[in-house]
Amino acid sequence: MTDRQTEFDDLAARLRRLEDDRDIRQLIASYGPAVDAGDPDAAAGLWATDGIYDVDGWRMEGRADIRAMVSSEAHQNLVAKGCCHFLGPCVVTVTGDEAVAVCESLVVVRDGDGYRVWRATAHHFALRRVDDQWQITTRTSRVLNGNPDAHTLLTKGLAGSL
Amino acid sequence: MTDRQTEFDDLAARLRRLEDDRDIRQLIASYGPAVDAGDPDAAAGLWATDGIYDVDGWRMEGRADIRAMVSSEAHQNLVAKGCCHFLGPCVVTVTGDEAVAVCESLVVVRDGDGYRVWRATAHHFALRRVDDQWQITTRTSRVLNGNPDAHTLLTKGLAGSL
Amino acid sequence: MTDRQTEFDDLAARLRRLEDDRDIRQLIASYGPAVDAGDPDAAAGLWATDGIYDVDGWRMEGRADIRAMVSSEAHQNLVAKGCCHFLGPCVVTVTGDEAVAVCESLVVVRDGDGYRVWRATAHHFALRRVDDQWQITTRTSRVLNGNPDAHTLLTKGLAGSL
């Protein structure tokens, strides 16, 4: 019976790991729709209460800062014009209640009859399970313009390191 | 033994949920390859027999309408020129035999030596399990050009509501 | 007890299938970050030691060839300028220790203040489990410029065939 219990527990742990993986992917996939809808609360709720969003040197700390960014005239003008923050599939590394994820994104903005690609960016996410819910503790984003910091983010993300 | 059975059934239900999630993602990820290959049957088969595709006011009803859209001269010309319907990762909410998914997409079209971004669009999918197979019952798509309907689709999708 | 064991084994097999699916998605999602960081080893390690990358008639054989492509002046110049190899969500078909995956990609390159879309491509991956690790045995890529070979890749990929 002990072997049976061990087998069962192993299965349960692997299942939990897959759920974590799915939950983290869904969390990150929610960012684009949230900011393209111009919804400050939906975007801010993806971060831990004291979470950080460091984007090319602009450092937002806590949900109020994220909310303010989405509510800003600059962002709401983008939404009114038509924009799409398009994040790709992530590589996710889960270690207990912590995780690292990495992906790239394109941001396109309405321009005449079509859209122009405004930015292509590397993203590194540090995440934590808080009250059984995954949240972003630190998101670091650097534009892919030759900046070696962007390459470092990608390499660290693939290695699953912070 | 009863507890053991309950534990087992709980695991089986969670596993089923993960499979649903994967199957829905695969279904939606099949759309781009199907229409970019210009394959009317592959595209139409993603919908329920009476499924709806409402794209910026153009309402297709049933698989014959989807098939006709992919077979149309307008679409086949796009395929011959070179196009890519690029749908991003979805946020999926499963409730029994029903599900809601939301994602964004870019459509690029060959133009000279490269491609131009023709459209950026918000997509809301209502899905149903039919004969153990997930199918699209209604897909609603609105271009991200400032149209508030596109934002509403994203917000409803994130909330998992129809 | 036999029924119970059968039920358990069935659950374990389905779980393994989901893990395979996740592992293959992560493998393919690693490609863009690896080459955009300009990291030859990270990219080459996604292939089997004798893996093939056939991209529009250019046939690389073995990890040394992949490594050489990423290390090349042409590729490193792209990285220094700013590029993003953006692969979308895959459709994955696992059959024991073999698998097929299909997806599309955009490659954007820094151009002035923004980016231009250089390529849109269809990708077909044949994969094998080697020492409990999924690896690419053959990746075939064709630009979506009306070339019927690109459409064939997409159709074969959706069908899960080689």
Short mmCIF file of C-alpha atoms in Angstrom, two decimals:
data_model
loop_
_atom_site.label_atom_id
_atom_site.label_comp_id
_atom_site.label_asym_id
_atom_site.label_seq_id
_atom_site.Cartn_x
_atom_site.Cartn_y
_atom_site.Cartn_z
CA MET A 1 0.00 0.00 0.00
CA THR A 2 2.88 2.35 0.68
CA ASP A 3 4.21 1.97 -2.87
CA ARG A 4 0.74 2.66 -4.18
CA GLN A 5 0.54 5.82 -2.06
CA THR A 6 3.94 6.97 -3.29
CA GLU A 7 2.94 6.41 -6.90
CA PHE A 8 -0.25 8.36 -6.30
CA ASP A 9 1.56 11.25 -4.64
CA ASP A 10 4.05 11.41 -7.49
CA LEU A 11 1.20 11.66 -9.97
CA ALA A 12 -0.49 14.37 -7.93
CA ALA A 13 2.74 16.39 -7.79
CA ARG A 14 3.25 16.15 -11.56
CA LEU A 15 -0.35 17.18 -12.15
CA ARG A 16 0.11 20.17 -9.89
CA ARG A 17 3.21 21.15 -11.86
CA LEU A 18 1.23 21.07 -15.11
CA GLU A 19 -1.49 23.21 -13.55
CA ASP A 20 1.13 25.71 -12.41
CA ASP A 21 2.51 25.82 -15.92
CA ARG A 22 -0.95 26.41 -17.40
CA ASP A 23 -1.84 29.05 -14.81
CA ILE A 24 1.36 31.00 -15.45
CA ARG A 25 0.84 30.89 -19.22
CA GLN A 26 -2.72 32.15 -18.79
CA LEU A 27 -1.56 34.93 -16.48
CA ILE A 28 0.98 36.16 -19.01
CA ALA A 29 -1.40 35.71 -21.95
CA SER A 30 -3.85 37.99 -20.11
CA TYR A 31 -1.53 41.00 -20.22
CA GLY A 32 -2.05 41.94 -23.88
CA PRO A 33 -5.86 41.74 -23.82
CA ALA A 34 -5.93 43.69 -20.52
CA VAL A 35 -3.84 46.64 -21.73
CA ASP A 36 -5.32 46.66 -25.25
CA ALA A 37 -8.78 46.91 -23.65
CA GLY A 38 -7.34 49.81 -21.63
CA ASP A 39 -8.36 48.08 -18.39
CA PRO A 40 -6.11 49.28 -15.53
CA ASP A 41 -7.45 46.84 -12.90
CA ALA A 42 -7.18 43.75 -15.09
CA ALA A 43 -3.55 44.64 -15.88
CA ALA A 44 -2.55 45.59 -12.33
CA GLY A 45 -4.12 42.44 -10.87
CA LEU A 46 -1.55 40.29 -12.69
CA TRP A 47 1.16 41.64 -10.40
CA ALA A 48 1.73 40.93 -6.70
CA THR A 49 0.67 43.89 -4.55
CA ASP A 50 4.33 44.95 -4.32
CA GLY A 51 5.23 43.69 -7.83
CA ILE A 52 7.66 45.52 -10.09
CA TYR A 53 7.48 46.31 -13.81
CA ASP A 54 10.84 47.52 -15.08
CA VAL A 55 10.54 48.46 -18.73
CA ASP A 56 13.64 49.96 -20.34
CA GLY A 57 14.59 51.82 -17.20
CA TRP A 58 11.08 52.96 -16.27
CA ARG A 59 10.43 51.28 -12.92
CA MET A 60 6.83 50.85 -11.77
CA GLU A 61 6.42 49.59 -8.20
CA GLY A 62 3.15 48.17 -6.92
CA ARG A 63 -0.25 47.85 -8.54
CA ALA A 64 -1.01 51.56 -8.29
CA ASP A 65 1.90 52.32 -10.63
CA ILE A 66 0.73 49.71 -13.18
CA ARG A 67 -2.81 51.06 -12.94
CA ALA A 68 -1.53 54.60 -13.50
CA MET A 69 0.44 53.53 -16.59
CA VAL A 70 -2.65 51.91 -18.18
CA SER A 71 -4.86 54.87 -17.19
CA SER A 72 -2.40 57.44 -18.53
CA GLU A 73 -3.33 59.68 -21.43
CA ALA A 74 -0.42 58.24 -23.44
CA HIS A 75 -1.68 54.67 -23.07
CA GLN A 76 -5.39 55.51 -23.49
CA ASN A 77 -4.52 57.40 -26.69
CA LEU A 78 -2.84 54.26 -28.01
CA VAL A 79 -5.95 52.23 -27.20
CA ALA A 80 -8.21 54.79 -28.89
CA LYS A 81 -6.00 54.76 -31.98
CA GLY A 82 -5.79 50.95 -32.03
CA CYS A 83 -2.91 48.94 -30.59
CA CYS A 84 -2.02 45.33 -29.98
CA HIS A 85 0.45 44.15 -27.35
CA PHE A 86 1.17 40.72 -28.74
CA LEU A 87 3.10 38.42 -26.37
CA GLY A 88 4.27 35.07 -27.71
CA PRO A 89 4.35 31.62 -26.08
CA CYS A 90 6.44 31.50 -22.88
CA VAL A 91 9.14 29.18 -21.65
CA VAL A 92 8.23 28.57 -18.00
CA THR A 93 10.41 27.10 -15.22
CA VAL A 94 8.58 26.31 -11.98
CA THR A 95 10.47 25.68 -8.73
CA GLY A 96 8.01 25.10 -5.90
CA ASP A 97 6.21 28.38 -5.25
CA GLU A 98 8.51 30.42 -7.47
CA ALA A 99 8.75 30.52 -11.25
CA VAL A 100 10.56 32.22 -14.11
CA ALA A 101 9.08 32.78 -17.55
CA VAL A 102 10.52 34.29 -20.71
CA CYS A 103 8.91 35.43 -23.95
CA GLU A 104 9.11 38.05 -26.66
CA SER A 105 6.48 40.50 -27.83
CA LEU A 106 5.52 42.76 -30.70
CA VAL A 107 3.56 45.96 -30.20
CA VAL A 108 1.75 47.20 -33.29
CA VAL A 109 -0.04 50.54 -33.61
CA ARG A 110 -2.69 51.58 -36.10
CA ASP A 111 -1.19 53.60 -38.94
CA GLY A 112 -3.28 54.59 -41.97
CA ASP A 113 -5.05 51.51 -43.35
CA GLY A 114 -2.81 49.09 -41.49
CA TYR A 115 -0.45 48.86 -38.53
CA ARG A 116 3.21 49.55 -37.94
CA VAL A 117 5.43 47.48 -35.67
CA TRP A 118 6.46 49.90 -32.99
CA ARG A 119 8.42 47.64 -30.66
CA ALA A 120 9.86 44.14 -30.37
CA THR A 121 10.78 43.34 -26.79
CA ALA A 122 12.33 40.64 -24.57
CA HIS A 123 10.47 39.89 -21.33
CA HIS A 124 11.66 38.11 -18.20
CA PHE A 125 9.06 37.35 -15.52
CA ALA A 126 9.72 36.33 -11.93
CA LEU A 127 6.53 34.93 -10.39
CA ARG A 128 5.38 33.73 -7.00
CA ARG A 129 2.45 31.69 -5.75
CA VAL A 130 0.54 33.91 -3.31
CA ASP A 131 -2.60 32.48 -1.64
CA ASP A 132 -2.69 29.72 -4.24
CA GLN A 133 -2.57 32.23 -7.11
CA TRP A 134 0.42 32.97 -9.35
CA GLN A 135 1.40 36.62 -9.50
CA ILE A 136 4.20 38.59 -11.16
CA THR A 137 6.76 39.77 -8.63
CA THR A 138 9.12 41.35 -11.19
CA ARG A 139 8.74 41.79 -14.92
CA THR A 140 11.77 43.12 -16.73
CA SER A 141 11.41 44.19 -20.37
CA ARG A 142 14.06 45.47 -22.79
CA VAL A 143 13.56 46.45 -26.41
CA LEU A 144 15.36 44.24 -28.94
CA ASN A 145 17.46 46.98 -30.54
CA GLY A 146 20.87 45.42 -30.07
CA ASN A 147 20.90 46.24 -26.34
CA PRO A 148 22.88 43.39 -24.69
CA ASP A 149 20.59 43.64 -21.61
CA ALA A 150 17.75 42.30 -23.75
CA HIS A 151 19.89 39.31 -24.74
CA THR A 152 20.83 38.67 -21.11
CA LEU A 153 17.13 38.62 -20.16
CA LEU A 154 16.43 35.99 -22.81
CA THR A 155 19.39 33.82 -21.79
CA LYS A 156 18.53 34.02 -18.08
CA GLY A 157 14.91 33.24 -18.84
CA LEU A 158 15.76 30.13 -20.86
CA ALA A 159 17.99 28.94 -18.00
CA GLY A 160 15.12 29.53 -15.55
CA SER A 161 17.26 31.88 -13.47
CA LEU A 162 16.33 35.20 -11.90
CA MET B 1 -11.00 3.20 0.64
CA THR B 2 -13.66 5.83 0.02
CA ASP B 3 -11.21 8.64 0.65
CA ARG B 4 -8.81 7.00 -1.72
CA GLN B 5 -11.51 6.84 -4.40
CA THR B 6 -12.39 10.50 -3.86
CA GLU B 7 -8.76 11.53 -4.16
CA PHE B 8 -8.46 9.52 -7.34
CA ASP B 9 -11.61 11.01 -8.85
CA ASP B 10 -10.40 14.51 -8.01
CA LEU B 11 -7.12 13.83 -9.82
CA ALA B 12 -8.97 12.43 -12.83
CA ALA B 13 -11.19 15.52 -13.02
CA ARG B 14 -8.20 17.89 -12.87
CA LEU B 15 -6.43 15.89 -15.55
CA ARG B 16 -9.51 16.09 -17.76
CA ARG B 17 -9.58 19.84 -17.27
CA LEU B 18 -5.96 20.12 -18.41
CA GLU B 19 -6.73 18.01 -21.47
CA ASP B 20 -9.67 20.27 -22.28
CA ASP B 21 -7.41 23.27 -22.00
CA ARG B 22 -4.82 21.71 -24.31
CA ASP B 23 -7.44 20.59 -26.84
CA ILE B 24 -8.98 24.06 -27.03
CA ARG B 25 -5.57 25.69 -27.49
CA GLN B 26 -4.75 23.26 -30.28
CA LEU B 27 -8.09 23.89 -31.95
CA ILE B 28 -7.53 27.64 -31.98
CA ALA B 29 -3.85 27.30 -32.98
CA SER B 30 -5.04 25.30 -36.01
CA TYR B 31 -6.98 28.20 -37.50
CA GLY B 32 -4.01 30.16 -38.88
CA PRO B 33 -2.28 27.19 -40.54
CA ALA B 34 -5.63 26.05 -42.02
CA VAL B 35 -6.53 29.36 -43.67
CA ASP B 36 -2.95 30.20 -44.68
CA ALA B 37 -2.79 26.83 -46.47
CA GLY B 38 -6.08 27.86 -48.11
CA ASP B 39 -7.75 24.68 -46.85
CA PRO B 40 -11.55 25.22 -46.57
CA ASP B 41 -12.33 21.87 -44.89
CA ALA B 42 -9.61 22.16 -42.26
CA ALA B 43 -10.88 25.63 -41.33
CA ALA B 44 -14.60 24.78 -41.39
CA GLY B 45 -14.06 21.65 -39.28
CA LEU B 46 -13.00 23.78 -36.30
CA TRP B 47 -16.57 25.06 -35.98
CA ALA B 48 -19.67 23.20 -34.81
CA THR B 49 -21.96 22.30 -37.71
CA ASP B 50 -24.13 25.32 -36.84
CA GLY B 51 -21.21 27.46 -35.59
CA ILE B 52 -21.01 31.19 -36.19
CA TYR B 53 -18.09 33.41 -37.25
CA ASP B 54 -18.94 37.06 -36.79
CA VAL B 55 -16.07 39.20 -38.02
CA ASP B 56 -16.62 42.95 -37.97
CA GLY B 57 -20.26 42.61 -38.88
CA TRP B 58 -19.84 39.89 -41.50
CA ARG B 59 -21.77 36.95 -40.07
CA MET B 60 -21.00 33.45 -41.35
CA GLU B 61 -23.37 30.72 -40.19
CA GLY B 62 -22.50 27.03 -40.42
CA ARG B 63 -19.51 25.26 -41.92
CA ALA B 64 -20.60 25.93 -45.51
CA ASP B 65 -20.19 29.67 -44.93
CA ILE B 66 -16.70 29.24 -43.44
CA ARG B 67 -15.76 26.95 -46.32
CA ALA B 68 -17.03 29.52 -48.82
CA MET B 69 -14.98 32.28 -47.18
CA VAL B 70 -11.74 30.26 -47.39
CA SER B 71 -12.55 29.13 -50.96
CA SER B 72 -13.38 32.67 -52.11
CA GLU B 73 -11.27 34.37 -54.74
CA ALA B 74 -10.44 37.14 -52.25
CA HIS B 75 -9.01 34.67 -49.71
CA GLN B 76 -7.27 32.44 -52.26
CA ASN B 77 -5.62 35.54 -53.76
CA LEU B 78 -4.24 36.38 -50.32
CA VAL B 79 -2.85 32.84 -49.99
CA ALA B 80 -1.27 33.01 -53.45
CA LYS B 81 0.33 36.35 -52.61
CA GLY B 82 1.51 35.15 -49.19
CA CYS B 83 -0.33 35.79 -45.93
CA CYS B 84 -0.06 34.79 -42.30
CA HIS B 85 -2.98 34.77 -39.86
CA PHE B 86 -1.03 34.80 -36.64
CA LEU B 87 -3.11 34.10 -33.52
CA GLY B 88 -1.41 34.47 -30.14
CA PRO B 89 -1.67 32.36 -26.98
CA CYS B 90 -5.24 32.13 -25.60
CA VAL B 91 -6.71 32.63 -22.17
CA VAL B 92 -9.13 29.71 -21.78
CA THR B 93 -11.94 29.28 -19.23
CA VAL B 94 -13.56 25.83 -19.17
CA THR B 95 -16.91 25.23 -17.44
CA GLY B 96 -17.96 21.62 -17.92
CA ASP B 97 -18.78 21.12 -21.58
CA GLU B 98 -18.63 24.82 -22.42
CA ALA B 99 -15.62 27.11 -22.69
CA VAL B 100 -14.62 30.67 -23.52
CA ALA B 101 -11.26 31.66 -24.99
CA VAL B 102 -9.78 35.02 -25.87
CA CYS B 103 -6.73 36.02 -27.90
CA GLU B 104 -5.42 38.62 -30.29
CA SER B 105 -4.07 38.19 -33.80
CA LEU B 106 -2.01 39.88 -36.46
CA VAL B 107 -2.58 39.32 -40.16
CA VAL B 108 0.40 40.11 -42.36
CA VAL B 109 0.38 40.18 -46.15
CA ARG B 110 3.31 39.94 -48.55
CA ASP B 111 4.31 43.38 -49.82
CA GLY B 112 7.45 43.83 -51.92
CA ASP B 113 10.40 42.14 -50.22
CA GLY B 114 8.63 41.90 -46.88
CA TYR B 115 5.20 41.96 -45.29
CA ARG B 116 2.84 44.63 -44.09
CA VAL B 117 0.63 44.28 -41.01
CA TRP B 118 -2.86 44.48 -42.41
CA ARG B 119 -4.93 43.82 -39.31
CA ALA B 120 -4.67 43.46 -35.53
CA THR B 121 -7.80 41.90 -34.10
CA ALA B 122 -9.46 40.85 -30.81
CA HIS B 123 -11.09 37.40 -30.82
CA HIS B 124 -13.65 35.92 -28.43
CA PHE B 125 -14.45 32.23 -28.82
CA ALA B 126 -17.41 30.36 -27.33
CA LEU B 127 -16.79 26.61 -27.53
CA ARG B 128 -18.72 23.44 -26.79
CA ARG B 129 -17.75 19.81 -26.33
CA VAL B 130 -19.65 17.84 -28.99
CA ASP B 131 -19.16 14.06 -29.15
CA ASP B 132 -16.04 14.40 -26.99
CA GLN B 133 -14.55 16.98 -29.36
CA TRP B 134 -14.24 20.73 -28.74
CA GLN B 135 -15.77 22.90 -31.44
CA ILE B 136 -16.29 26.63 -31.92
CA THR B 137 -19.93 27.60 -31.48
CA THR B 138 -19.39 31.36 -31.93
CA ARG B 139 -16.26 33.28 -32.80
CA THR B 140 -16.54 37.05 -32.63
CA SER B 141 -13.71 39.16 -34.02
CA ARG B 142 -13.29 42.95 -34.04
CA VAL B 143 -10.38 44.92 -35.43
CA LEU B 144 -8.36 46.85 -32.83
CA ASN B 145 -8.86 50.30 -34.33
CA GLY B 146 -10.27 52.02 -31.27
CA ASN B 147 -13.65 50.30 -31.67
CA PRO B 148 -15.00 49.82 -28.10
CA ASP B 149 -16.60 46.53 -29.18
CA ALA B 150 -13.11 45.07 -29.57
CA HIS B 151 -12.28 46.12 -26.00
CA THR B 152 -15.50 44.60 -24.70
CA LEU B 153 -14.62 41.28 -26.36
CA LEU B 154 -11.24 41.24 -24.63
CA THR B 155 -12.71 42.09 -21.25
CA LYS B 156 -15.47 39.49 -21.52
CA GLY B 157 -12.94 36.91 -22.67
CA LEU B 158 -10.65 37.52 -19.70
CA ALA B 159 -13.64 37.17 -17.37
CA GLY B 160 -14.57 33.88 -19.06
CA SER B 161 -18.03 35.20 -19.90
CA LEU B 162 -20.00 34.86 -23.11
CA MET C 1 -7.65 -4.24 -7.46
CA THR C 2 -6.89 -4.95 -11.10
CA ASP C 3 -9.44 -2.42 -12.30
CA ARG C 4 -8.01 0.12 -9.93
CA GLN C 5 -4.51 -0.53 -11.30
CA THR C 6 -5.77 -0.15 -14.87
CA GLU C 7 -7.47 3.12 -14.05
CA PHE C 8 -4.30 4.36 -12.42
CA ASP C 9 -2.12 3.35 -15.36
CA ASP C 10 -4.48 5.08 -17.76
CA LEU C 11 -4.25 8.28 -15.73
CA ALA C 12 -0.45 8.05 -15.65
CA ALA C 13 -0.30 7.61 -19.43
CA ARG C 14 -2.55 10.63 -20.05
CA LEU C 15 -0.44 12.70 -17.66
CA ARG C 16 2.70 11.68 -19.49
CA ARG C 17 1.10 12.74 -22.77
CA LEU C 18 0.34 16.19 -21.34
CA GLU C 19 3.91 16.51 -20.13
CA ASP C 20 5.17 15.59 -23.59
CA ASP C 21 2.94 18.22 -25.08
CA ARG C 22 4.22 20.86 -22.65
CA ASP C 23 7.85 19.87 -23.15
CA ILE C 24 7.57 20.10 -26.93
CA ARG C 25 5.89 23.51 -26.73
CA GLN C 26 8.64 24.76 -24.44
CA LEU C 27 11.33 23.40 -26.75
CA ILE C 28 9.88 25.22 -29.74
CA ALA C 29 9.17 28.41 -27.74
CA SER C 30 12.88 28.44 -26.83
CA TYR C 31 14.04 28.88 -30.41
CA GLY C 32 13.21 32.58 -30.78
CA PRO C 33 14.79 33.70 -27.50
CA ALA C 34 17.89 31.57 -28.25
CA VAL C 35 18.59 33.03 -31.70
CA ASP C 36 17.55 36.57 -30.77
CA ALA C 37 20.07 36.43 -27.90
CA GLY C 38 22.57 35.25 -30.53
CA ASP C 39 23.32 32.13 -28.46
CA PRO C 40 24.60 29.34 -30.75
CA ASP C 41 24.65 26.58 -28.10
CA ALA C 42 21.15 27.29 -26.81
CA ALA C 43 19.80 27.10 -30.36
CA ALA C 44 21.80 24.03 -31.45
CA GLY C 45 20.84 22.12 -28.29
CA LEU C 46 17.19 22.07 -29.40
CA TRP C 47 18.09 19.68 -32.21
CA ALA C 48 19.12 16.03 -32.02
CA THR C 49 22.85 15.58 -32.58
CA ASP C 50 22.10 14.59 -36.19
CA GLY C 51 19.07 16.89 -36.52
CA ILE C 52 18.25 18.73 -39.72
CA TYR C 53 17.10 22.32 -40.31
CA ASP C 54 15.91 22.79 -43.87
CA VAL C 55 14.95 26.40 -44.42
CA ASP C 56 13.91 27.34 -47.97
CA GLY C 57 16.40 24.98 -49.50
CA TRP C 58 19.29 25.74 -47.16
CA ARG C 59 19.95 22.41 -45.42
CA MET C 60 21.81 22.41 -42.11
CA GLU C 61 22.79 18.99 -40.78
CA GLY C 62 23.81 18.40 -37.17
CA ARG C 63 24.29 20.81 -34.30
CA ALA C 64 27.54 22.22 -35.70
CA ASP C 65 25.66 23.59 -38.70
CA ILE C 66 22.99 25.23 -36.51
CA ARG C 67 25.70 26.66 -34.30
CA ALA C 68 27.52 28.04 -37.35
CA MET C 69 24.33 29.69 -38.63
CA VAL C 70 23.73 31.49 -35.31
CA SER C 71 27.42 32.43 -35.01
CA SER C 72 27.59 33.74 -38.58
CA GLU C 73 28.27 37.39 -39.26
CA ALA C 74 24.92 37.67 -41.05
CA HIS C 75 22.99 36.44 -38.01
CA GLN C 76 25.06 38.32 -35.43
CA ASN C 77 24.54 41.52 -37.45
CA LEU C 78 20.79 40.98 -37.23
CA VAL C 79 21.05 40.53 -33.45
CA ALA C 80 23.17 43.69 -33.12
CA LYS C 81 20.65 45.65 -35.18
CA GLY C 82 17.69 44.21 -33.28
CA CYS C 83 15.58 41.29 -34.46
CA CYS C 84 12.77 39.13 -33.15
CA HIS C 85 12.05 35.60 -34.37
CA PHE C 86 8.49 35.30 -33.19
CA LEU C 87 7.05 31.77 -33.33
CA GLY C 88 3.36 31.32 -32.57
CA PRO C 89 1.54 28.62 -30.61
CA CYS C 90 2.07 25.10 -32.03
CA VAL C 91 -0.29 22.30 -32.89
CA VAL C 92 1.42 19.18 -31.50
CA THR C 93 0.70 15.51 -32.29
CA VAL C 94 2.50 12.99 -30.07
CA THR C 95 2.75 9.31 -31.05
CA GLY C 96 4.80 7.45 -28.46
CA ASP C 97 8.38 8.66 -28.71
CA GLU C 98 7.81 10.61 -31.93
CA ALA C 99 5.94 13.86 -32.48
CA VAL C 100 5.02 16.37 -35.14
CA ALA C 101 4.42 20.07 -34.49
CA VAL C 102 3.38 22.90 -36.77
CA CYS C 103 3.38 26.66 -36.31
CA GLU C 104 3.93 29.92 -38.14
CA SER C 105 6.39 32.71 -37.40
CA LEU C 106 7.12 36.34 -38.06
CA VAL C 107 10.64 37.74 -38.16
CA VAL C 108 10.87 41.46 -37.58
CA VAL C 109 14.02 43.56 -37.94
CA ARG C 110 14.78 46.98 -36.51
CA ASP C 111 14.24 49.71 -39.10
CA GLY C 112 14.46 53.38 -38.15
CA ASP C 113 12.26 54.04 -35.11
CA GLY C 114 10.36 50.78 -35.48
CA TYR C 115 10.55 47.37 -37.08
CA ARG C 116 9.72 45.91 -40.45
CA VAL C 117 8.27 42.45 -40.97
CA TRP C 118 10.94 40.66 -42.96
CA ARG C 119 9.49 37.17 -43.16
CA ALA C 120 6.36 35.16 -42.40
CA THR C 121 7.09 31.45 -42.44
CA ALA C 122 5.45 28.01 -42.08
CA HIS C 123 7.30 25.51 -39.87
CA HIS C 124 6.96 21.74 -39.63
CA PHE C 125 8.84 19.99 -36.83
CA ALA C 126 9.54 16.27 -36.54
CA LEU C 127 10.66 15.46 -32.99
CA ARG C 128 11.93 12.43 -31.11
CA ARG C 129 12.31 11.56 -27.44
CA VAL C 130 16.02 10.88 -26.87
CA ASP C 131 17.17 9.92 -23.36
CA ASP C 132 13.86 11.21 -21.97
CA GLN C 133 14.30 14.58 -23.69
CA TRP C 134 12.43 15.83 -26.74
CA GLN C 135 14.67 16.98 -29.58
CA ILE C 136 14.07 18.24 -33.12
CA THR C 137 15.03 15.64 -35.70
CA THR C 138 13.93 17.67 -38.74
CA ARG C 139 12.61 21.20 -38.96
CA THR C 140 11.38 22.29 -42.37
CA SER C 141 10.57 25.96 -42.94
CA ARG C 142 9.17 27.68 -46.03
CA VAL C 143 8.37 31.36 -46.45
CA LEU C 144 4.66 32.16 -46.93
CA ASN C 145 5.00 33.88 -50.29
CA GLY C 146 2.54 31.77 -52.25
CA ASN C 147 4.95 28.82 -52.42
CA PRO C 148 2.75 25.68 -52.37
CA ASP C 149 5.45 23.85 -50.35
CA ALA C 150 4.68 26.14 -47.44
CA HIS C 151 0.99 25.21 -47.65
CA THR C 152 1.85 21.50 -47.78
CA LEU C 153 3.92 21.85 -44.61
CA LEU C 154 0.98 23.43 -42.80
CA THR C 155 -1.47 20.77 -43.98
CA LYS C 156 0.86 17.89 -43.07
CA GLY C 157 1.52 19.47 -39.70
CA LEU C 158 -2.18 19.79 -38.87
CA ALA C 159 -2.67 16.14 -39.83
CA GLY C 160 0.25 15.15 -37.58
CA SER C 161 2.05 13.51 -40.48
CA LEU C 162 5.73 13.65 -41.40
#
